[in-house]
Amino acid sequence: MCRTDLQISSGDLPARVLPIVPGHQIVGRVVEVGEGVGPEFLGRRLGVGWLASACGDCEFCRGGRENLCRKATFTGWDRDGGFASQVVVRADFTQRLADEGDPVQLAPLLCGGVIGYRAFRRTEVGRGDRLGLFGFGASAWLVAQLAIAEGCQVFVVTRDESARQRAKEQGATWVGAPGESLPVPLQGAITFAPVGAVVVDALRALDRGGTCVVNAIHLDRIPEFPFEHLYWERRLISVANFTRQDAAEFLQLAQQIPIRTLVEQFPLAQANQALLQLQEDGIPGAAVLVP
Ligand SMILES: [Zn+2]
């Protein structure tokens, strides 16, 4: 959507962004540009994602997989300012956002949205295919909208009754609780819970040749399972971070479809409380901080 507008360089291209929405993903407006960044950046509304930089030089970066770069840095992790009222970012790692649209609604697209998009693409499901979503939090909710818009049948497995209701309203073909048998085998599945047993459930639900994508950063131990769950060329893969290309593609689709987000807003001063509530699973959608 916007990469051609940016000056791409392997150097550090700083732009000072005033966050409208801070955090690991930021929606903000550029208030100052550093050397090497065009003046057209000033005043622009930008999205700053989790991927803050990559080396641009390693085999992963050169192969279109900068999400795997060993020298990559991450917003609010390696780079300061994610949880602040101003942040310095690399201009070539930002995403241009339209001037219209509520920034609070846009912010979750840069987080669970883009990583969910990468997971969805890695399942390789398409129109008419059957996709299973195991867990139905903020990221799955965005993936469901995308998958349905692309003509997939969506099957949702979650222990949360209200999430099942939400999935049904969203247009899911089938919803059920863990342990319930799915009515048909799936071509693709994405697991969102940090629970290894869910991965085995998802594998069991796959058709021959199907792909299970684990969309979790941490996972407890995957229990032992019979090889027949993996045989017939089923695949089990993970997703890690995302590339700028993923972000650009997803933001464009999100605008076209359009994808709605489920947010709970907190003032920046209450960031700790928001994080605690997230940890305790107390927020059905995404927590968004507003300075
Ligand atoms: Zn690299």
PDB file of C-alpha atoms and ligand atoms in Angstrom:
ATOM      1  CA  MET A   1       0.000   0.000   0.000  1.00  0.00           C
ATOM      2  CA  CYS A   2       2.656   2.474   0.948  1.00  0.00           C
ATOM      3  CA  ARG A   3       6.136   1.119   0.537  1.00  0.00           C
ATOM      4  CA  THR A   4       6.712   2.884  -2.731  1.00  0.00           C
ATOM      5  CA  ASP A   5       6.139   6.193  -0.957  1.00  0.00           C
ATOM      6  CA  LEU A   6       8.931   5.485   1.459  1.00  0.00           C
ATOM      7  CA  GLN A   7      12.599   6.085   0.992  1.00  0.00           C
ATOM      8  CA  ILE A   8      14.057   2.660   1.472  1.00  0.00           C
ATOM      9  CA  SER A   9      17.598   2.494   2.740  1.00  0.00           C
ATOM     10  CA  SER A  10      19.574   0.065   4.805  1.00  0.00           C
ATOM     11  CA  GLY A  11      20.673   2.897   7.095  1.00  0.00           C
ATOM     12  CA  ASP A  12      18.842   4.186  10.105  1.00  0.00           C
ATOM     13  CA  LEU A  13      16.181   6.613   8.957  1.00  0.00           C
ATOM     14  CA  PRO A  14      14.762   8.215  12.055  1.00  0.00           C
ATOM     15  CA  ALA A  15      11.406   9.914  12.172  1.00  0.00           C
ATOM     16  CA  ARG A  16       9.975  11.202  15.401  1.00  0.00           C
ATOM     17  CA  VAL A  17       6.391  10.047  15.734  1.00  0.00           C
ATOM     18  CA  LEU A  18       3.870  11.379  18.204  1.00  0.00           C
ATOM     19  CA  PRO A  19       1.868   8.293  19.118  1.00  0.00           C
ATOM     20  CA  ILE A  20      -1.879   8.601  19.027  1.00  0.00           C
ATOM     21  CA  VAL A  21      -1.936   4.999  20.213  1.00  0.00           C
ATOM     22  CA  PRO A  22       1.245   3.750  21.931  1.00  0.00           C
ATOM     23  CA  GLY A  23       2.363   0.196  22.777  1.00  0.00           C
ATOM     24  CA  HIS A  24       4.181  -2.553  20.874  1.00  0.00           C
ATOM     25  CA  GLN A  25       2.234  -1.295  17.893  1.00  0.00           C
ATOM     26  CA  ILE A  26       1.758   2.394  17.444  1.00  0.00           C
ATOM     27  CA  VAL A  27      -0.511   4.616  15.430  1.00  0.00           C
ATOM     28  CA  GLY A  28       1.003   8.060  15.322  1.00  0.00           C
ATOM     29  CA  ARG A  29       1.766  11.192  13.394  1.00  0.00           C
ATOM     30  CA  VAL A  30       5.249  12.257  12.301  1.00  0.00           C
ATOM     31  CA  VAL A  31       6.354  15.472  14.021  1.00  0.00           C
ATOM     32  CA  GLU A  32      10.019  15.513  13.032  1.00  0.00           C
ATOM     33  CA  VAL A  33      12.144  13.797  10.408  1.00  0.00           C
ATOM     34  CA  GLY A  34      15.826  12.970  10.642  1.00  0.00           C
ATOM     35  CA  GLU A  35      18.516  13.111   8.009  1.00  0.00           C
ATOM     36  CA  GLY A  36      17.739  11.084   4.914  1.00  0.00           C
ATOM     37  CA  VAL A  37      13.988  11.086   5.432  1.00  0.00           C
ATOM     38  CA  GLY A  38      11.942  13.105   2.953  1.00  0.00           C
ATOM     39  CA  PRO A  39       9.961  16.113   4.225  1.00  0.00           C
ATOM     40  CA  GLU A  40       6.802  14.506   2.793  1.00  0.00           C
ATOM     41  CA  PHE A  41       6.841  12.309   5.894  1.00  0.00           C
ATOM     42  CA  LEU A  42       6.024  15.261   8.149  1.00  0.00           C
ATOM     43  CA  GLY A  43       2.458  15.184   9.442  1.00  0.00           C
ATOM     44  CA  ARG A  44       1.843  11.759   7.938  1.00  0.00           C
ATOM     45  CA  ARG A  45      -0.205   9.235   9.861  1.00  0.00           C
ATOM     46  CA  LEU A  46       1.814   6.060  10.290  1.00  0.00           C
ATOM     47  CA  GLY A  47       1.560   2.634  11.799  1.00  0.00           C
ATOM     48  CA  VAL A  48       4.591   1.286  13.626  1.00  0.00           C
ATOM     49  CA  GLY A  49       4.488  -2.469  13.999  1.00  0.00           C
ATOM     50  CA  TRP A  50       6.271  -4.999  16.188  1.00  0.00           C
ATOM     51  CA  LEU A  51       9.112  -5.343  13.636  1.00  0.00           C
ATOM     52  CA  ALA A  52      11.135  -2.170  14.271  1.00  0.00           C
ATOM     53  CA  SER A  53      14.093  -3.042  12.028  1.00  0.00           C
ATOM     54  CA  ALA A  54      15.907  -5.873  10.260  1.00  0.00           C
ATOM     55  CA  CYS A  55      19.486  -5.962   8.938  1.00  0.00           C
ATOM     56  CA  GLY A  56      18.521  -6.018   5.256  1.00  0.00           C
ATOM     57  CA  ASP A  57      21.603  -8.046   4.452  1.00  0.00           C
ATOM     58  CA  CYS A  58      21.270 -11.596   5.777  1.00  0.00           C
ATOM     59  CA  GLU A  59      19.917 -14.570   3.818  1.00  0.00           C
ATOM     60  CA  PHE A  60      16.505 -14.149   5.462  1.00  0.00           C
ATOM     61  CA  CYS A  61      16.203 -10.433   4.706  1.00  0.00           C
ATOM     62  CA  ARG A  62      17.381 -10.940   1.129  1.00  0.00           C
ATOM     63  CA  GLY A  63      14.983 -13.854   0.700  1.00  0.00           C
ATOM     64  CA  GLY A  64      11.864 -11.876   1.681  1.00  0.00           C
ATOM     65  CA  ARG A  65      11.795 -13.333   5.184  1.00  0.00           C
ATOM     66  CA  GLU A  66      12.952 -10.392   7.293  1.00  0.00           C
ATOM     67  CA  ASN A  67      10.645 -11.683  10.056  1.00  0.00           C
ATOM     68  CA  LEU A  68      13.336 -14.323  10.676  1.00  0.00           C
ATOM     69  CA  CYS A  69      16.317 -11.893  10.687  1.00  0.00           C
ATOM     70  CA  ARG A  70      18.625 -12.641  13.634  1.00  0.00           C
ATOM     71  CA  LYS A  71      19.447  -8.938  13.964  1.00  0.00           C
ATOM     72  CA  ALA A  72      15.822  -7.765  13.881  1.00  0.00           C
ATOM     73  CA  THR A  73      14.687  -5.372  16.618  1.00  0.00           C
ATOM     74  CA  PHE A  74      11.202  -5.015  18.019  1.00  0.00           C
ATOM     75  CA  THR A  75       9.104  -2.070  19.149  1.00  0.00           C
ATOM     76  CA  GLY A  76       8.855  -1.715  22.910  1.00  0.00           C
ATOM     77  CA  TRP A  77      11.281  -4.625  23.311  1.00  0.00           C
ATOM     78  CA  ASP A  78      14.662  -3.694  21.797  1.00  0.00           C
ATOM     79  CA  ARG A  79      13.642  -0.161  20.951  1.00  0.00           C
ATOM     80  CA  ASP A  80      12.367   2.282  23.536  1.00  0.00           C
ATOM     81  CA  GLY A  81       9.397   4.537  23.211  1.00  0.00           C
ATOM     82  CA  GLY A  82       6.584   2.124  22.442  1.00  0.00           C
ATOM     83  CA  PHE A  83       4.977   2.936  25.756  1.00  0.00           C
ATOM     84  CA  ALA A  84       5.685   6.673  25.702  1.00  0.00           C
ATOM     85  CA  SER A  85       4.294   9.895  24.349  1.00  0.00           C
ATOM     86  CA  GLN A  86       7.004  10.138  21.649  1.00  0.00           C
ATOM     87  CA  VAL A  87       9.005   7.536  19.811  1.00  0.00           C
ATOM     88  CA  VAL A  88      11.826   7.550  17.262  1.00  0.00           C
ATOM     89  CA  VAL A  89      11.331   4.949  14.555  1.00  0.00           C
ATOM     90  CA  ARG A  90      12.935   3.878  11.316  1.00  0.00           C
ATOM     91  CA  ALA A  91      10.891   5.522   8.582  1.00  0.00           C
ATOM     92  CA  ASP A  92      11.352   2.588   6.216  1.00  0.00           C
ATOM     93  CA  PHE A  93       9.792   0.222   8.769  1.00  0.00           C
ATOM     94  CA  THR A  94       6.573   2.190   9.153  1.00  0.00           C
ATOM     95  CA  GLN A  95       3.266   1.641   7.411  1.00  0.00           C
ATOM     96  CA  ARG A  96       1.432   4.579   5.908  1.00  0.00           C
ATOM     97  CA  LEU A  97      -2.140   4.804   7.183  1.00  0.00           C
ATOM     98  CA  ALA A  98      -5.098   6.656   5.727  1.00  0.00           C
ATOM     99  CA  ASP A  99      -5.902   9.919   7.471  1.00  0.00           C
ATOM    100  CA  GLU A 100      -9.474   8.867   8.128  1.00  0.00           C
ATOM    101  CA  GLY A 101     -10.484   6.077  10.497  1.00  0.00           C
ATOM    102  CA  ASP A 102     -10.351   5.834  14.273  1.00  0.00           C
ATOM    103  CA  PRO A 103      -6.722   5.256  15.352  1.00  0.00           C
ATOM    104  CA  VAL A 104      -7.939   3.162  18.292  1.00  0.00           C
ATOM    105  CA  GLN A 105      -9.627   0.781  15.846  1.00  0.00           C
ATOM    106  CA  LEU A 106      -6.590   0.695  13.563  1.00  0.00           C
ATOM    107  CA  ALA A 107      -3.993  -0.201  16.203  1.00  0.00           C
ATOM    108  CA  PRO A 108      -4.969  -3.885  16.708  1.00  0.00           C
ATOM    109  CA  LEU A 109      -4.663  -4.458  12.957  1.00  0.00           C
ATOM    110  CA  LEU A 110      -0.914  -3.866  13.305  1.00  0.00           C
ATOM    111  CA  CYS A 111      -0.601  -6.500  16.006  1.00  0.00           C
ATOM    112  CA  GLY A 112      -2.803  -9.602  16.147  1.00  0.00           C
ATOM    113  CA  GLY A 113      -4.152  -8.619  12.744  1.00  0.00           C
ATOM    114  CA  VAL A 114      -0.928  -8.853  10.761  1.00  0.00           C
ATOM    115  CA  ILE A 115       0.397 -11.936  12.553  1.00  0.00           C
ATOM    116  CA  GLY A 116      -3.013 -13.575  12.065  1.00  0.00           C
ATOM    117  CA  TYR A 117      -2.810 -12.651   8.393  1.00  0.00           C
ATOM    118  CA  ARG A 118       0.603 -14.336   8.096  1.00  0.00           C
ATOM    119  CA  ALA A 119      -0.749 -17.448   9.826  1.00  0.00           C
ATOM    120  CA  PHE A 120      -3.760 -17.463   7.494  1.00  0.00           C
ATOM    121  CA  ARG A 121      -1.590 -17.220   4.358  1.00  0.00           C
ATOM    122  CA  ARG A 122       0.660 -20.014   5.632  1.00  0.00           C
ATOM    123  CA  THR A 123      -2.316 -22.399   5.880  1.00  0.00           C
ATOM    124  CA  GLU A 124      -2.624 -21.903   2.084  1.00  0.00           C
ATOM    125  CA  VAL A 125      -6.407 -22.201   2.241  1.00  0.00           C
ATOM    126  CA  GLY A 126      -8.468 -20.413  -0.391  1.00  0.00           C
ATOM    127  CA  ARG A 127     -12.021 -19.926  -1.631  1.00  0.00           C
ATOM    128  CA  GLY A 128     -14.341 -22.771  -0.624  1.00  0.00           C
ATOM    129  CA  ASP A 129     -11.747 -24.359   1.703  1.00  0.00           C
ATOM    130  CA  ARG A 130     -12.410 -25.298   5.321  1.00  0.00           C
ATOM    131  CA  LEU A 131     -10.343 -23.441   7.932  1.00  0.00           C
ATOM    132  CA  GLY A 132     -10.371 -24.265  11.639  1.00  0.00           C
ATOM    133  CA  LEU A 133      -9.622 -21.610  14.267  1.00  0.00           C
ATOM    134  CA  PHE A 134      -8.663 -23.093  17.631  1.00  0.00           C
ATOM    135  CA  GLY A 135      -9.206 -20.312  20.156  1.00  0.00           C
ATOM    136  CA  PHE A 136     -11.145 -17.158  19.389  1.00  0.00           C
ATOM    137  CA  GLY A 137      -9.439 -14.097  20.895  1.00  0.00           C
ATOM    138  CA  ALA A 138      -8.593 -10.782  19.245  1.00  0.00           C
ATOM    139  CA  SER A 139      -6.343 -12.249  16.538  1.00  0.00           C
ATOM    140  CA  ALA A 140      -8.721 -15.095  15.605  1.00  0.00           C
ATOM    141  CA  TRP A 141     -11.606 -12.647  15.384  1.00  0.00           C
ATOM    142  CA  LEU A 142      -9.714 -10.677  12.724  1.00  0.00           C
ATOM    143  CA  VAL A 143      -8.640 -13.846  10.858  1.00  0.00           C
ATOM    144  CA  ALA A 144     -12.260 -15.077  10.795  1.00  0.00           C
ATOM    145  CA  GLN A 145     -13.393 -11.880   9.073  1.00  0.00           C
ATOM    146  CA  LEU A 146     -10.576 -12.133   6.532  1.00  0.00           C
ATOM    147  CA  ALA A 147     -11.159 -15.851   5.831  1.00  0.00           C
ATOM    148  CA  ILE A 148     -14.923 -15.411   5.399  1.00  0.00           C
ATOM    149  CA  ALA A 149     -14.347 -12.423   3.096  1.00  0.00           C
ATOM    150  CA  GLU A 150     -12.031 -14.645   1.003  1.00  0.00           C
ATOM    151  CA  GLY A 151     -14.719 -17.306   0.680  1.00  0.00           C
ATOM    152  CA  CYS A 152     -13.476 -19.856   3.244  1.00  0.00           C
ATOM    153  CA  GLN A 153     -15.735 -21.841   5.526  1.00  0.00           C
ATOM    154  CA  VAL A 154     -14.658 -21.146   9.081  1.00  0.00           C
ATOM    155  CA  PHE A 155     -14.870 -23.675  11.920  1.00  0.00           C
ATOM    156  CA  VAL A 156     -14.252 -22.310  15.427  1.00  0.00           C
ATOM    157  CA  VAL A 157     -13.284 -24.352  18.484  1.00  0.00           C
ATOM    158  CA  THR A 158     -13.181 -22.473  21.795  1.00  0.00           C
ATOM    159  CA  ARG A 159     -14.067 -23.195  25.398  1.00  0.00           C
ATOM    160  CA  ASP A 160     -15.425 -19.654  25.832  1.00  0.00           C
ATOM    161  CA  GLU A 161     -19.214 -19.583  25.357  1.00  0.00           C
ATOM    162  CA  SER A 162     -19.343 -15.837  24.585  1.00  0.00           C
ATOM    163  CA  ALA A 163     -16.560 -16.272  22.014  1.00  0.00           C
ATOM    164  CA  ARG A 164     -18.572 -19.075  20.367  1.00  0.00           C
ATOM    165  CA  GLN A 165     -21.520 -16.686  20.169  1.00  0.00           C
ATOM    166  CA  ARG A 166     -19.303 -14.001  18.631  1.00  0.00           C
ATOM    167  CA  ALA A 167     -17.955 -16.492  16.084  1.00  0.00           C
ATOM    168  CA  LYS A 168     -21.484 -17.475  15.085  1.00  0.00           C
ATOM    169  CA  GLU A 169     -22.507 -13.837  14.644  1.00  0.00           C
ATOM    170  CA  GLN A 170     -19.378 -13.321  12.584  1.00  0.00           C
ATOM    171  CA  GLY A 171     -20.561 -15.946  10.093  1.00  0.00           C
ATOM    172  CA  ALA A 172     -18.653 -19.059  11.155  1.00  0.00           C
ATOM    173  CA  THR A 173     -19.937 -22.222   9.443  1.00  0.00           C
ATOM    174  CA  TRP A 174     -19.617 -24.241  12.656  1.00  0.00           C
ATOM    175  CA  VAL A 175     -18.689 -23.496  16.262  1.00  0.00           C
ATOM    176  CA  GLY A 176     -17.975 -25.947  19.053  1.00  0.00           C
ATOM    177  CA  ALA A 177     -16.173 -26.592  22.305  1.00  0.00           C
ATOM    178  CA  PRO A 178     -12.871 -28.481  22.678  1.00  0.00           C
ATOM    179  CA  GLY A 179     -13.496 -32.231  22.535  1.00  0.00           C
ATOM    180  CA  GLU A 180     -16.455 -31.913  20.140  1.00  0.00           C
ATOM    181  CA  SER A 181     -15.874 -33.658  16.808  1.00  0.00           C
ATOM    182  CA  LEU A 182     -15.803 -31.404  13.799  1.00  0.00           C
ATOM    183  CA  PRO A 183     -18.391 -32.343  11.154  1.00  0.00           C
ATOM    184  CA  VAL A 184     -15.855 -32.418   8.289  1.00  0.00           C
ATOM    185  CA  PRO A 185     -12.050 -32.599   8.025  1.00  0.00           C
ATOM    186  CA  LEU A 186     -10.219 -29.286   7.610  1.00  0.00           C
ATOM    187  CA  GLN A 187      -7.751 -28.185   4.932  1.00  0.00           C
ATOM    188  CA  GLY A 188      -6.167 -25.650   7.266  1.00  0.00           C
ATOM    189  CA  ALA A 189      -6.099 -24.895  10.974  1.00  0.00           C
ATOM    190  CA  ILE A 190      -4.639 -22.122  13.120  1.00  0.00           C
ATOM    191  CA  THR A 191      -4.113 -22.559  16.850  1.00  0.00           C
ATOM    192  CA  PHE A 192      -4.011 -19.434  19.023  1.00  0.00           C
ATOM    193  CA  ALA A 193      -3.900 -20.817  22.563  1.00  0.00           C
ATOM    194  CA  PRO A 194      -0.444 -21.277  24.168  1.00  0.00           C
ATOM    195  CA  VAL A 195      -1.425 -24.880  24.878  1.00  0.00           C
ATOM    196  CA  GLY A 196       0.247 -27.836  23.168  1.00  0.00           C
ATOM    197  CA  ALA A 197      -2.785 -30.111  23.548  1.00  0.00           C
ATOM    198  CA  VAL A 198      -4.736 -27.750  21.285  1.00  0.00           C
ATOM    199  CA  VAL A 199      -2.160 -28.325  18.543  1.00  0.00           C
ATOM    200  CA  VAL A 200      -2.855 -32.060  18.708  1.00  0.00           C
ATOM    201  CA  ASP A 201      -6.619 -31.367  18.554  1.00  0.00           C
ATOM    202  CA  ALA A 202      -6.041 -29.269  15.444  1.00  0.00           C
ATOM    203  CA  LEU A 203      -3.855 -31.930  13.787  1.00  0.00           C
ATOM    204  CA  ARG A 204      -6.521 -34.520  14.492  1.00  0.00           C
ATOM    205  CA  ALA A 205      -9.098 -32.320  12.739  1.00  0.00           C
ATOM    206  CA  LEU A 206      -7.011 -31.955   9.544  1.00  0.00           C
ATOM    207  CA  ASP A 207      -7.743 -33.648   6.274  1.00  0.00           C
ATOM    208  CA  ARG A 208      -4.943 -35.342   4.299  1.00  0.00           C
ATOM    209  CA  GLY A 209      -2.517 -32.706   3.030  1.00  0.00           C
ATOM    210  CA  GLY A 210      -3.813 -30.125   5.498  1.00  0.00           C
ATOM    211  CA  THR A 211      -1.671 -27.556   7.312  1.00  0.00           C
ATOM    212  CA  CYS A 212      -1.756 -26.623  10.979  1.00  0.00           C
ATOM    213  CA  VAL A 213      -0.197 -23.245  11.846  1.00  0.00           C
ATOM    214  CA  VAL A 214       0.723 -22.515  15.462  1.00  0.00           C
ATOM    215  CA  ASN A 215       0.149 -18.814  16.091  1.00  0.00           C
ATOM    216  CA  ALA A 216       1.715 -18.578  19.540  1.00  0.00           C
ATOM    217  CA  ILE A 217       5.020 -17.257  20.844  1.00  0.00           C
ATOM    218  CA  HIS A 218       5.071 -19.604  23.816  1.00  0.00           C
ATOM    219  CA  LEU A 219       3.615 -23.051  23.989  1.00  0.00           C
ATOM    220  CA  ASP A 220       3.679 -25.600  26.751  1.00  0.00           C
ATOM    221  CA  ARG A 221       4.776 -29.115  25.860  1.00  0.00           C
ATOM    222  CA  ILE A 222       3.000 -30.706  22.871  1.00  0.00           C
ATOM    223  CA  PRO A 223       1.689 -34.040  24.154  1.00  0.00           C
ATOM    224  CA  GLU A 224       2.762 -37.209  22.395  1.00  0.00           C
ATOM    225  CA  PHE A 225       0.429 -38.097  19.539  1.00  0.00           C
ATOM    226  CA  PRO A 226       0.153 -40.975  17.068  1.00  0.00           C
ATOM    227  CA  PHE A 227       1.968 -40.464  13.787  1.00  0.00           C
ATOM    228  CA  GLU A 228      -1.277 -41.006  11.873  1.00  0.00           C
ATOM    229  CA  HIS A 229      -2.265 -37.405  12.841  1.00  0.00           C
ATOM    230  CA  LEU A 230       0.683 -36.148  10.804  1.00  0.00           C
ATOM    231  CA  TYR A 231       0.841 -38.792   8.074  1.00  0.00           C
ATOM    232  CA  TRP A 232      -0.703 -38.195   4.613  1.00  0.00           C
ATOM    233  CA  GLU A 233       1.435 -35.109   4.181  1.00  0.00           C
ATOM    234  CA  ARG A 234      -0.137 -33.039   6.882  1.00  0.00           C
ATOM    235  CA  ARG A 235       2.109 -30.154   7.928  1.00  0.00           C
ATOM    236  CA  LEU A 236       2.725 -28.565  11.304  1.00  0.00           C
ATOM    237  CA  ILE A 237       4.374 -25.113  11.216  1.00  0.00           C
ATOM    238  CA  SER A 238       4.704 -21.995  13.365  1.00  0.00           C
ATOM    239  CA  VAL A 239       4.635 -18.285  12.540  1.00  0.00           C
ATOM    240  CA  ALA A 240       7.123 -15.782  13.938  1.00  0.00           C
ATOM    241  CA  ASN A 241       6.675 -12.009  13.647  1.00  0.00           C
ATOM    242  CA  PHE A 242       5.764 -10.616  10.226  1.00  0.00           C
ATOM    243  CA  THR A 243       7.315  -8.833   7.282  1.00  0.00           C
ATOM    244  CA  ARG A 244       6.556  -5.306   6.099  1.00  0.00           C
ATOM    245  CA  GLN A 245       5.025  -6.903   3.031  1.00  0.00           C
ATOM    246  CA  ASP A 246       2.578  -8.835   5.263  1.00  0.00           C
ATOM    247  CA  ALA A 247       1.630  -5.607   7.039  1.00  0.00           C
ATOM    248  CA  ALA A 248       1.106  -3.677   3.819  1.00  0.00           C
ATOM    249  CA  GLU A 249      -1.013  -6.457   2.260  1.00  0.00           C
ATOM    250  CA  PHE A 250      -3.107  -6.937   5.369  1.00  0.00           C
ATOM    251  CA  LEU A 251      -3.747  -3.229   6.003  1.00  0.00           C
ATOM    252  CA  GLN A 252      -4.979  -2.863   2.444  1.00  0.00           C
ATOM    253  CA  LEU A 253      -7.300  -5.873   2.758  1.00  0.00           C
ATOM    254  CA  ALA A 254      -8.518  -4.687   6.165  1.00  0.00           C
ATOM    255  CA  GLN A 255      -9.576  -1.410   4.617  1.00  0.00           C
ATOM    256  CA  GLN A 256     -11.252  -3.075   1.614  1.00  0.00           C
ATOM    257  CA  ILE A 257     -13.236  -5.733   3.482  1.00  0.00           C
ATOM    258  CA  PRO A 258     -13.491  -3.772   5.958  1.00  0.00           C
ATOM    259  CA  ILE A 259     -12.280  -5.639   9.034  1.00  0.00           C
ATOM    260  CA  ARG A 260     -13.721  -4.544  12.368  1.00  0.00           C
ATOM    261  CA  THR A 261     -11.691  -4.725  15.568  1.00  0.00           C
ATOM    262  CA  LEU A 262     -12.797  -5.363  19.107  1.00  0.00           C
ATOM    263  CA  VAL A 263     -10.988  -2.993  21.458  1.00  0.00           C
ATOM    264  CA  GLU A 264     -10.894  -1.946  25.042  1.00  0.00           C
ATOM    265  CA  GLN A 265      -9.375   1.482  25.598  1.00  0.00           C
ATOM    266  CA  PHE A 266      -7.080   2.421  28.502  1.00  0.00           C
ATOM    267  CA  PRO A 267      -5.276   5.683  29.301  1.00  0.00           C
ATOM    268  CA  LEU A 268      -1.483   5.327  28.903  1.00  0.00           C
ATOM    269  CA  ALA A 269      -1.073   5.815  32.668  1.00  0.00           C
ATOM    270  CA  GLN A 270      -3.046   2.590  33.187  1.00  0.00           C
ATOM    271  CA  ALA A 271      -0.781   0.485  30.943  1.00  0.00           C
ATOM    272  CA  ASN A 272       0.168  -1.823  33.820  1.00  0.00           C
ATOM    273  CA  GLN A 273      -3.451  -2.493  34.661  1.00  0.00           C
ATOM    274  CA  ALA A 274      -4.218  -3.227  31.014  1.00  0.00           C
ATOM    275  CA  LEU A 275      -1.291  -5.680  30.806  1.00  0.00           C
ATOM    276  CA  LEU A 276      -2.416  -7.392  33.995  1.00  0.00           C
ATOM    277  CA  GLN A 277      -5.957  -7.735  32.683  1.00  0.00           C
ATOM    278  CA  LEU A 278      -4.614  -9.203  29.416  1.00  0.00           C
ATOM    279  CA  GLN A 279      -2.548 -11.714  31.365  1.00  0.00           C
ATOM    280  CA  GLU A 280      -5.644 -12.772  33.292  1.00  0.00           C
ATOM    281  CA  ASP A 281      -7.601 -13.168  30.043  1.00  0.00           C
ATOM    282  CA  GLY A 282      -9.923 -10.400  31.173  1.00  0.00           C
ATOM    283  CA  ILE A 283     -10.130  -8.606  27.823  1.00  0.00           C
ATOM    284  CA  PRO A 284     -12.058 -10.278  24.988  1.00  0.00           C
ATOM    285  CA  GLY A 285     -10.517  -8.122  22.254  1.00  0.00           C
ATOM    286  CA  ALA A 286      -7.347  -6.030  22.082  1.00  0.00           C
ATOM    287  CA  ALA A 287      -6.244  -3.549  24.754  1.00  0.00           C
ATOM    288  CA  VAL A 288      -5.427  -0.146  23.296  1.00  0.00           C
ATOM    289  CA  LEU A 289      -3.594   2.608  25.203  1.00  0.00           C
ATOM    290  CA  VAL A 290      -4.372   6.247  24.543  1.00  0.00           C
ATOM    291  CA  PRO A 291      -2.038   9.017  25.826  1.00  0.00           C
TER     292      PRO A 291
HETATM  293 ZN    ZN B   1      18.545  -9.743   8.317  1.00  0.00          ZN
END
